[in-house]
N, CA and C atoms as an extended XYZ file, in Angstrom:
453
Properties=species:S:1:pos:R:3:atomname:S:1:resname:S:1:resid:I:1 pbc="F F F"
N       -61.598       15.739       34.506 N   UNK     1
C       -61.983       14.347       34.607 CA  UNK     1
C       -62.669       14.112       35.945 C   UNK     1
N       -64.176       13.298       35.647 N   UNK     2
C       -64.408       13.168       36.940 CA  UNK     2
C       -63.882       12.184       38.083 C   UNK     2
N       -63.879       12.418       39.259 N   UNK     3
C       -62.579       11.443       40.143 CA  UNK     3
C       -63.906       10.132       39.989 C   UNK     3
N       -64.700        9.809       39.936 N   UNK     4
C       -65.278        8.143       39.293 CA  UNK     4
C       -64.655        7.438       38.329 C   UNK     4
N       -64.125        8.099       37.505 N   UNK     5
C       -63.680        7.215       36.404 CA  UNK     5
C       -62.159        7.769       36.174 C   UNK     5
N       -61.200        8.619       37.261 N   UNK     6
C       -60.152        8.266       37.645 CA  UNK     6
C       -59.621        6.468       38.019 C   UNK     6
N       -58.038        6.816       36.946 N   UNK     7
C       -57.395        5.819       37.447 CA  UNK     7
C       -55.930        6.142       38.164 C   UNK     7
N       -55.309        5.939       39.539 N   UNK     8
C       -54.222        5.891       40.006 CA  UNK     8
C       -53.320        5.034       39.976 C   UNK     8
N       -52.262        5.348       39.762 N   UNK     9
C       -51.600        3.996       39.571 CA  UNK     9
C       -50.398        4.647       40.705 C   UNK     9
N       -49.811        3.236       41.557 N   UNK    10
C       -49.270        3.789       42.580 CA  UNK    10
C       -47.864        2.703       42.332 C   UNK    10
N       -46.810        3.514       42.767 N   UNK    11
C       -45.759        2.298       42.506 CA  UNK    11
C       -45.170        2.853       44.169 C   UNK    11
N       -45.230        1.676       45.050 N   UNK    12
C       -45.308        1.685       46.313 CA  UNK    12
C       -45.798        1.165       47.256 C   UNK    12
N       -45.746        0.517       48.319 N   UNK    13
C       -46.730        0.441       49.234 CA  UNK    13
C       -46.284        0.428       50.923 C   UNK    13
N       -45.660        1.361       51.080 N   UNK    14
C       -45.682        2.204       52.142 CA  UNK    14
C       -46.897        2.838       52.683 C   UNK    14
N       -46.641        3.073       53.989 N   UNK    15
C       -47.585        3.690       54.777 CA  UNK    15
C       -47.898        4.897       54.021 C   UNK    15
N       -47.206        6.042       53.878 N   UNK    16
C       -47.728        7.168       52.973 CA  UNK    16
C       -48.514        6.771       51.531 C   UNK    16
N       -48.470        5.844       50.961 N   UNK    17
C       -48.535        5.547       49.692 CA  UNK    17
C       -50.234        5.055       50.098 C   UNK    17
N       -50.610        4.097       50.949 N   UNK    18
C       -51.798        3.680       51.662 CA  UNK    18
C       -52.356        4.602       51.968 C   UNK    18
N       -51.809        6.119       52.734 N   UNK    19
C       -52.348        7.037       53.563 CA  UNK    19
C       -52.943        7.593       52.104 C   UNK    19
N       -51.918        8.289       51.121 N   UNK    20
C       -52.379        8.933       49.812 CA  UNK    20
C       -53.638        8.301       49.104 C   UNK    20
N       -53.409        7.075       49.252 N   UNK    21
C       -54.536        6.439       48.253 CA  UNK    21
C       -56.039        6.565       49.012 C   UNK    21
N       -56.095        6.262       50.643 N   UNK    22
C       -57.394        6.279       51.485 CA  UNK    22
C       -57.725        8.030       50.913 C   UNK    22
N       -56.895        8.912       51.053 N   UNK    23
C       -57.493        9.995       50.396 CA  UNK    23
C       -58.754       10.034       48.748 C   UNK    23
N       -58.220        8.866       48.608 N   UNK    24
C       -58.656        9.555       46.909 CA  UNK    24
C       -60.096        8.600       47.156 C   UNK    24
N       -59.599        7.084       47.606 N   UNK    25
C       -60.487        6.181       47.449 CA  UNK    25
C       -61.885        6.488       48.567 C   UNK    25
N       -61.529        7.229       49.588 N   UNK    26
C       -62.791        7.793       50.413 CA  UNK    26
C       -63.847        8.212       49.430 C   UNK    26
N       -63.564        9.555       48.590 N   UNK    27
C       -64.423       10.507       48.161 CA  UNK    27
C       -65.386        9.746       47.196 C   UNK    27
N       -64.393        8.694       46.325 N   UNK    28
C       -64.846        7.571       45.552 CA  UNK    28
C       -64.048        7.500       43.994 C   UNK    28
N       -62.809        7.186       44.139 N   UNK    29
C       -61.912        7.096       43.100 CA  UNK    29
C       -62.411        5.882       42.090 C   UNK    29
N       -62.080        5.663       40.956 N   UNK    30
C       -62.555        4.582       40.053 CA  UNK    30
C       -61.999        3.855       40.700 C   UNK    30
N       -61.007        3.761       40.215 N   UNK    31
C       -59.779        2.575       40.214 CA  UNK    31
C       -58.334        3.198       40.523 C   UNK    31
N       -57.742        1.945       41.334 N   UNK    32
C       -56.269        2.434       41.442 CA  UNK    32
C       -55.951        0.960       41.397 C   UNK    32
N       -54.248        1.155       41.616 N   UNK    33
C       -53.297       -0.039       41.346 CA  UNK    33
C       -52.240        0.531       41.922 C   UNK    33
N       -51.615       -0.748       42.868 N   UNK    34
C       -50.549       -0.426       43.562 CA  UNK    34
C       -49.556       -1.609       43.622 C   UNK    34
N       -48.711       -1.024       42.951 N   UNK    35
C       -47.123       -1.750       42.644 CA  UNK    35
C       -45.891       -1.742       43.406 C   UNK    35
N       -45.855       -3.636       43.801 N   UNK    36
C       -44.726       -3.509       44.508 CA  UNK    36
C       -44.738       -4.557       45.144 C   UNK    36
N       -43.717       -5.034       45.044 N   UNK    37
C       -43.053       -6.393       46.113 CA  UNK    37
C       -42.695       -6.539       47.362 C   UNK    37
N       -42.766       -5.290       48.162 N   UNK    38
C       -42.486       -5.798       49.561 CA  UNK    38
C       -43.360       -6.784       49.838 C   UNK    38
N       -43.247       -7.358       51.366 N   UNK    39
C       -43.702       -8.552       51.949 CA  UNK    39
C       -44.375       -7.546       53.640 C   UNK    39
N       -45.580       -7.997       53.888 N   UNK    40
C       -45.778       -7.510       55.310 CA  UNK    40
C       -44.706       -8.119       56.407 C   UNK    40
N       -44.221       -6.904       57.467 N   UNK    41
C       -43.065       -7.336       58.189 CA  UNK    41
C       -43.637       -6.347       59.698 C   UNK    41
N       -43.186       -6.684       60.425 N   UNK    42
C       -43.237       -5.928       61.949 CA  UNK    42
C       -43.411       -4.514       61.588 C   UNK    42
N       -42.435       -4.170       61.037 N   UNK    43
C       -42.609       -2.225       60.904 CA  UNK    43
C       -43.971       -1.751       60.426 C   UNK    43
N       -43.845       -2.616       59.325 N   UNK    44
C       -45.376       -2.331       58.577 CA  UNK    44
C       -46.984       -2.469       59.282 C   UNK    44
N       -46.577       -3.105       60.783 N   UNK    45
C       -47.878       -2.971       61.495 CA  UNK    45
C       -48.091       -2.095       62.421 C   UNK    45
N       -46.706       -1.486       62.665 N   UNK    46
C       -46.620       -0.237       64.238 CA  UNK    46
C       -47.295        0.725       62.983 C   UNK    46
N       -46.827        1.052       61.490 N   UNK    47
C       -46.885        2.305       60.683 CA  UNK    47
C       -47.941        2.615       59.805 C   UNK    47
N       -48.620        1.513       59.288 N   UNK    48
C       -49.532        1.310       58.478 CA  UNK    48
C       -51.045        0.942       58.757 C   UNK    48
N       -51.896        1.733       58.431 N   UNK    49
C       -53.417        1.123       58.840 CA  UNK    49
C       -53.449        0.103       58.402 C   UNK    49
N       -53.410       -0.123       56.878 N   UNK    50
C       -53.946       -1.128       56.523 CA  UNK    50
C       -53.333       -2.712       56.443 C   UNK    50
N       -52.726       -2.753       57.423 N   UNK    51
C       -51.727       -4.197       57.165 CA  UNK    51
C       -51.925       -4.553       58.939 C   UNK    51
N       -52.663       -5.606       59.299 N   UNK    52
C       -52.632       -6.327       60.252 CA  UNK    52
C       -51.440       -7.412       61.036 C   UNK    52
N       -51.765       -7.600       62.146 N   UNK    53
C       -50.818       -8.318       62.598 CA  UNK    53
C       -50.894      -10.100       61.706 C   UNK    53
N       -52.225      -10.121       61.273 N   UNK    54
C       -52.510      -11.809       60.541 CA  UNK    54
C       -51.740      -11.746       59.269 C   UNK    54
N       -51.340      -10.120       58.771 N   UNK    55
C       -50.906      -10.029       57.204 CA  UNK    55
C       -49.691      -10.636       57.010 C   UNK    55
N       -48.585      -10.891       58.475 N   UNK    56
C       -47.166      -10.600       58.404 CA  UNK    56
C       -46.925      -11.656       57.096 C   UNK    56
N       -46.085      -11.419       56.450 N   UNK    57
C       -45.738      -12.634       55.489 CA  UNK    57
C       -46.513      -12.429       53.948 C   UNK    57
N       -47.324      -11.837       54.098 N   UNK    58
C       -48.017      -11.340       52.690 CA  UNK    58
C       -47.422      -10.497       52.048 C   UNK    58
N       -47.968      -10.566       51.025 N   UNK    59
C       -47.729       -8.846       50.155 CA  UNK    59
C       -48.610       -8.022       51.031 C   UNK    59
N       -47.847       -6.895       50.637 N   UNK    60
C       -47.810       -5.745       51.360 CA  UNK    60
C       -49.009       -4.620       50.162 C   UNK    60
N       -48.478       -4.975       48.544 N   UNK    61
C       -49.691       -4.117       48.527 CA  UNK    61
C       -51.023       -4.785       47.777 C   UNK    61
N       -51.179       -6.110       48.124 N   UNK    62
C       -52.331       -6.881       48.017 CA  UNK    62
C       -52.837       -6.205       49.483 C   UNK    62
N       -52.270       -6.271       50.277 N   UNK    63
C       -52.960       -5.670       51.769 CA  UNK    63
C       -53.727       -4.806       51.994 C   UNK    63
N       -52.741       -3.740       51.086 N   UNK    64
C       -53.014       -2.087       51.353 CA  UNK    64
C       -54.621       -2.180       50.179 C   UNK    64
N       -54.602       -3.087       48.841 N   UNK    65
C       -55.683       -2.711       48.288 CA  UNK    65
C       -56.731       -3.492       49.289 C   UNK    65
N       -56.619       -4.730       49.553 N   UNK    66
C       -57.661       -5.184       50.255 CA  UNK    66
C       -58.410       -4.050       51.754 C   UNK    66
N       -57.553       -3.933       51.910 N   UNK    67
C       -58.070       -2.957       53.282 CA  UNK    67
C       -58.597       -1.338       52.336 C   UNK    67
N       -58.534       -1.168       51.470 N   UNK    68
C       -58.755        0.374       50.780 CA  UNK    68
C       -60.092       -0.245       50.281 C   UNK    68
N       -60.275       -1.180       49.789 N   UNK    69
C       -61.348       -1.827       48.899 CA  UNK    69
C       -62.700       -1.929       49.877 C   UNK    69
N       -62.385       -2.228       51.361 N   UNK    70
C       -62.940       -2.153       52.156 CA  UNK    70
C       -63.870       -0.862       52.514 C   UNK    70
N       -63.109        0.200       52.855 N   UNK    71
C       -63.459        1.263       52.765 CA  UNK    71
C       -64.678        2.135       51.852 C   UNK    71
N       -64.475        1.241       50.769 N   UNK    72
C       -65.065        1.915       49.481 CA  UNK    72
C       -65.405        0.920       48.417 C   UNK    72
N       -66.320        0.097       48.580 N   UNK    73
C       -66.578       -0.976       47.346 CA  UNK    73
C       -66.761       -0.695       46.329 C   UNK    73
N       -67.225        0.401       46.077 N   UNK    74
C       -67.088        1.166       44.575 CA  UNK    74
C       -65.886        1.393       43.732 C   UNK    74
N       -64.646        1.530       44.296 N   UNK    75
C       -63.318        2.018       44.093 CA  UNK    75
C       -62.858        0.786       44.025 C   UNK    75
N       -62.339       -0.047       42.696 N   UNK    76
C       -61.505       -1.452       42.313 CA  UNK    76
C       -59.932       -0.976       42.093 C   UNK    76
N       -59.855       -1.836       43.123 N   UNK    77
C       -58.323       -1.787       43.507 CA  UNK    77
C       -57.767       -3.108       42.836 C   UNK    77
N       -56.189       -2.793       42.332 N   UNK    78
C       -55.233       -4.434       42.115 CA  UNK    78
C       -53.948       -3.758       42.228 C   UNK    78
N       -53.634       -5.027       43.195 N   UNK    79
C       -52.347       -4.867       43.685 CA  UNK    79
C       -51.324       -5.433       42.347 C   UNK    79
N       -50.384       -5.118       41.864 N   UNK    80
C       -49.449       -5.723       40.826 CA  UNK    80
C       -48.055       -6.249       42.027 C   UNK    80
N       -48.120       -7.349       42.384 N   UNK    81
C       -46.715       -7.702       42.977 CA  UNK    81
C       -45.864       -8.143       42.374 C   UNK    81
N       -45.075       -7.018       42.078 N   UNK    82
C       -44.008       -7.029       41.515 CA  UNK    82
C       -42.970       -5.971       41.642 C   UNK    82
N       -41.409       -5.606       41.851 N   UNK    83
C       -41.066       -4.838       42.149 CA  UNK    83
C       -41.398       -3.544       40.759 C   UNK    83
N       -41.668       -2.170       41.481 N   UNK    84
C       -41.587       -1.401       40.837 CA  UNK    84
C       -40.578       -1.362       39.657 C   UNK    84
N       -39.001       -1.597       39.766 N   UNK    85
C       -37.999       -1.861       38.762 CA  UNK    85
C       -38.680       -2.137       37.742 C   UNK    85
N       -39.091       -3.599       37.947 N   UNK    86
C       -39.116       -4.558       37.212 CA  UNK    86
C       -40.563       -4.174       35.706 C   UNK    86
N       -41.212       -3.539       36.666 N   UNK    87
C       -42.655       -3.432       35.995 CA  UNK    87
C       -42.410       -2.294       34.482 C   UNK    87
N       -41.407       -1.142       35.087 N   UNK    88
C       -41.048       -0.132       34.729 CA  UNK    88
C       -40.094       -0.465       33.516 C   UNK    88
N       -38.955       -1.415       33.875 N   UNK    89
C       -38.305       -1.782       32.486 CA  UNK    89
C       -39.052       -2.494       31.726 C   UNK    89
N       -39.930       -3.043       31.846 N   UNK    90
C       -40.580       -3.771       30.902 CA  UNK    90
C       -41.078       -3.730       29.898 C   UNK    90
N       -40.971       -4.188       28.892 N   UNK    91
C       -41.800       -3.705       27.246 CA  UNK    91
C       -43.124       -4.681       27.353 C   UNK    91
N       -43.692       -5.645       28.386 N   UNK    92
C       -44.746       -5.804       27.942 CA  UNK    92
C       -46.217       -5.038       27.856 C   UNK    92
N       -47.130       -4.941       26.940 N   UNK    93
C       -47.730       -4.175       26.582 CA  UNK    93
C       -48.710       -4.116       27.989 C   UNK    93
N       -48.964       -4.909       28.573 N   UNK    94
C       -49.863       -5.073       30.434 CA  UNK    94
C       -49.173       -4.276       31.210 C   UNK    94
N       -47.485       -4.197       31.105 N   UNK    95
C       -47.093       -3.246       32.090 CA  UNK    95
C       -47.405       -1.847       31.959 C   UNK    95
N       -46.416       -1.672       30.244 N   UNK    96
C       -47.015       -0.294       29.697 CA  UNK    96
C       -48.061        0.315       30.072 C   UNK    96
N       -49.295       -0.521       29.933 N   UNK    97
C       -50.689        0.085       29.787 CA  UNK    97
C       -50.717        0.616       31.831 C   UNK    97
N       -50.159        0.471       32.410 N   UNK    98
C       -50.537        0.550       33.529 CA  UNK    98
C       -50.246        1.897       33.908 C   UNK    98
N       -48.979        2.399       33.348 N   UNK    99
C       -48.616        4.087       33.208 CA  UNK    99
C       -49.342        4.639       32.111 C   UNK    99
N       -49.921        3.980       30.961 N   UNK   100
C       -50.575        4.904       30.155 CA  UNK   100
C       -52.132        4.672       30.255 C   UNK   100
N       -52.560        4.259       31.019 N   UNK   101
C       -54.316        3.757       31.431 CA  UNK   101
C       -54.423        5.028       32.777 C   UNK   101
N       -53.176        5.492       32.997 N   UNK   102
C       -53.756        6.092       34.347 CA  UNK   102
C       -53.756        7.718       34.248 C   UNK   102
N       -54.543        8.016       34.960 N   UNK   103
C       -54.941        9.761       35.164 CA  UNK   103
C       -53.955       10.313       36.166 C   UNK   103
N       -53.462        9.551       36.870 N   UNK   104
C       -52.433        9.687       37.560 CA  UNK   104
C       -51.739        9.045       38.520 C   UNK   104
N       -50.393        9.163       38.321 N   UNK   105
C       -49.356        8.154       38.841 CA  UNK   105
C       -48.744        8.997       40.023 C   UNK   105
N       -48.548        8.149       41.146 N   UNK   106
C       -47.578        8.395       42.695 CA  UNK   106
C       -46.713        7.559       42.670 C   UNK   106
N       -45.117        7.863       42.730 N   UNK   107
C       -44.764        7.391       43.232 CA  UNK   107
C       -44.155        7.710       44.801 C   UNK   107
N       -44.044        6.998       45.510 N   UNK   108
C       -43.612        6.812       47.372 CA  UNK   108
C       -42.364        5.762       47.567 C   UNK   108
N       -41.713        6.843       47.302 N   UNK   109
C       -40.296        6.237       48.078 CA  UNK   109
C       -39.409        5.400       47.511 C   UNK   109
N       -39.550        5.905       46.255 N   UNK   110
C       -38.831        4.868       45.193 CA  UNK   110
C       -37.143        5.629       44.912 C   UNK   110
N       -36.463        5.093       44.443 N   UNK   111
C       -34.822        5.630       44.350 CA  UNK   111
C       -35.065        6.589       42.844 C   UNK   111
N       -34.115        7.435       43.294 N   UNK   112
C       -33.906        8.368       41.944 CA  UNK   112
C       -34.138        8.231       40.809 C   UNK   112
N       -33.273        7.298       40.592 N   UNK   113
C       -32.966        6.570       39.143 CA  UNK   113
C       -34.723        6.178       38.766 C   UNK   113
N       -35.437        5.219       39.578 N   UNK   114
C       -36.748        5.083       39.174 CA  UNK   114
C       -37.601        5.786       38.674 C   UNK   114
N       -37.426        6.705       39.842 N   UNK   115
C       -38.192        8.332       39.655 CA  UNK   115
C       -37.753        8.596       38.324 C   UNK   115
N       -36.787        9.109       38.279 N   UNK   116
C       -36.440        9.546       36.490 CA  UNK   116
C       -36.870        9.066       35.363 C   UNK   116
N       -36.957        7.566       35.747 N   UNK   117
C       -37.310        6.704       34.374 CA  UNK   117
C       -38.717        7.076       34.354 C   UNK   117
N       -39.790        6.893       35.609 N   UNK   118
C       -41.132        6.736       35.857 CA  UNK   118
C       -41.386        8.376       34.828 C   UNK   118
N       -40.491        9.442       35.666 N   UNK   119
C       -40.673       10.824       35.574 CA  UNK   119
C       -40.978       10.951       33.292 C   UNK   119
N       -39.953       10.583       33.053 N   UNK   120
C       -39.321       10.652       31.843 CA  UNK   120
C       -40.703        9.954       31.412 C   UNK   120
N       -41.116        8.739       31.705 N   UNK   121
C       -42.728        8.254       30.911 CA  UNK   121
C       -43.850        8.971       31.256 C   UNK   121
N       -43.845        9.448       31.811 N   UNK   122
C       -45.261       10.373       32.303 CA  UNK   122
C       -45.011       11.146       31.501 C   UNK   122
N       -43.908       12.134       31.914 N   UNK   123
C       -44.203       13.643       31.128 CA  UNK   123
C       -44.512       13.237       29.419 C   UNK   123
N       -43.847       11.824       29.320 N   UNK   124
C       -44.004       12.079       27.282 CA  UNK   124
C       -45.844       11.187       26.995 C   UNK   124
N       -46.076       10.674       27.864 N   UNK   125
C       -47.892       10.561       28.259 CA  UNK   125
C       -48.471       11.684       28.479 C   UNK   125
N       -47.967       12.673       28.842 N   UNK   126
C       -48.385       13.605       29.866 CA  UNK   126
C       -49.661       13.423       30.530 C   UNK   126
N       -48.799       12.483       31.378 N   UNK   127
C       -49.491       12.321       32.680 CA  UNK   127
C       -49.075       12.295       34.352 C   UNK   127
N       -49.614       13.285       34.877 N   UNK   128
C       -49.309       14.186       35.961 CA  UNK   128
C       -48.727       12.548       36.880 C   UNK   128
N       -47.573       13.410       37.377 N   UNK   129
C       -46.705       12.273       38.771 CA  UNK   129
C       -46.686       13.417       39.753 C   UNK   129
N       -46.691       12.793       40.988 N   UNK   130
C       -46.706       12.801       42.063 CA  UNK   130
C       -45.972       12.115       42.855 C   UNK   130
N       -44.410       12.867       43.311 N   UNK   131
C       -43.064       11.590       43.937 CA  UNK   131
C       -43.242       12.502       45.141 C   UNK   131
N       -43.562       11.649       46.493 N   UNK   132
C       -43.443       11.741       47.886 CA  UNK   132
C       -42.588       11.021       48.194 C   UNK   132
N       -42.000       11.721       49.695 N   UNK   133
C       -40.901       10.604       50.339 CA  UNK   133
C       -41.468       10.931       52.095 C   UNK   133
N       -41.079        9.956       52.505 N   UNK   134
C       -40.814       10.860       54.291 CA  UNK   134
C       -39.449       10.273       54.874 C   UNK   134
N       -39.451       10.690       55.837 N   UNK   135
C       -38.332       10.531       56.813 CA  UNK   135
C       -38.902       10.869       58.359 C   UNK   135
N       -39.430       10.182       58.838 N   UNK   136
C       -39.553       10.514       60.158 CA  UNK   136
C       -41.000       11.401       60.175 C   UNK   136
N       -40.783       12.712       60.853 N   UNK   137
C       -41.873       14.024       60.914 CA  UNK   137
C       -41.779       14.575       58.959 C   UNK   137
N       -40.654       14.483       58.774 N   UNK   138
C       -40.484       15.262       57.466 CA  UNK   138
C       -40.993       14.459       56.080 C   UNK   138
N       -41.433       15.235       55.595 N   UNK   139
C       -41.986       14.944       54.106 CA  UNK   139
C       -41.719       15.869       53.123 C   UNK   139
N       -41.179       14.990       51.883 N   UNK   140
C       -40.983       16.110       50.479 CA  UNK   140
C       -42.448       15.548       49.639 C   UNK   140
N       -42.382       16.530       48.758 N   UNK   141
C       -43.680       15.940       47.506 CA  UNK   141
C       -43.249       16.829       46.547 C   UNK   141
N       -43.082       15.891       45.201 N   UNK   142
C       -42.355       17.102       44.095 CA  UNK   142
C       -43.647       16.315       43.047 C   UNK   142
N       -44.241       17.785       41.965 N   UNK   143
C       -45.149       17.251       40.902 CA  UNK   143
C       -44.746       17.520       39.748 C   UNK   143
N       -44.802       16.623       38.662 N   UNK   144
C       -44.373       16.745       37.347 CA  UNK   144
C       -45.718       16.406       36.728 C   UNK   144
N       -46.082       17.485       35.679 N   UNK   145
C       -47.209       17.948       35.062 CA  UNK   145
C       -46.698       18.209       33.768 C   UNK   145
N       -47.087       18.099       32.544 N   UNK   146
C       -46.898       18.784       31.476 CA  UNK   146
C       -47.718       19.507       31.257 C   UNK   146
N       -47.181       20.767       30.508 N   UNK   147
C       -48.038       21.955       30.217 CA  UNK   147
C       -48.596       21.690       28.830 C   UNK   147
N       -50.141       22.437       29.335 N   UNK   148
C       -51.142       22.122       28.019 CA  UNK   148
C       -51.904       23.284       28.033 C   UNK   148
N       -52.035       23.733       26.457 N   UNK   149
C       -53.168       24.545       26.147 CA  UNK   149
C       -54.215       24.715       26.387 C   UNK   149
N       -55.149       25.636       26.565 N   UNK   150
C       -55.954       25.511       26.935 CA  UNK   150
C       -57.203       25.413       25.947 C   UNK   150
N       -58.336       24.869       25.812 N   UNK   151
C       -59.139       24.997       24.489 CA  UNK   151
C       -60.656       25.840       25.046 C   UNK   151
């Protein structure tokens, strides 16, 4: 697939989750979407490019797309504010489509249990996840891919 008409879908918006996405959206990603309810707060301006000191009090990943969108006007970004949980239990067919519209899903720093559920819908989409975490200097990144034939 060519990365133009890639879609990411990000459930997160942490500094790594911003850092991951400026990766994709530089080269010139279609589209991404980044999910999640935090609010901009102090931490989020020592750690994060894209969240200013004017953001404090906003969403956090209306921020992160506005400042990525910047970067790259070609690459349409939407922020979904809403907690990851919430989006994930959901049976409406807008949420659904947001894990099954995408070429590939990150999640950053979400709790186990999420991961599993997120994990468990991808692989039966089979569509490749990508779960990062950090802690400080340290970083994990685990990928769940389903295996496919080749034609």
């Amino acid at each position: 697939m060519a990365l133009e008409s890639a879609h990411v879908c990000v459930f997160g918006s942490s500094a790594l989750a911003s850092e991951a996405l400026k990766n994709l959206v530089l080269p010139g990603i279609g589209r991404f979407t980044v999910i999640d309810d935090a609010i901009v707060d102090s931490q989020d301006m020592l750690t994060n490019f894209f969240v200013q000191p004017t953001d404090a009090g906003k969403s956090r990943a209306q921020c992160i797309v506005d400042g990525l969108s910047e970067l790259n006007p070609d690459a349409k970004g939407t922020a979904v504010v809403r907690a990851p949980a919430n989006v994930l239990e959901s049976h409406a067919s807008s949420d659904q489509a947001l894990v099954s519209s995408a070429s590939l899903v990150i999640a950053c720093g979400l709790p186990d249990a999420l991961v599993h559920t997120l994990g468990l819908r991808c692989w039966q989409l089979a569509t490749p996840l990508i779960v990062a975490t950090t802690a400080g200097f340290m970083a994990s990144m685990r990928t769940s891919i389903s295996e496919h034939a080749g034609k």
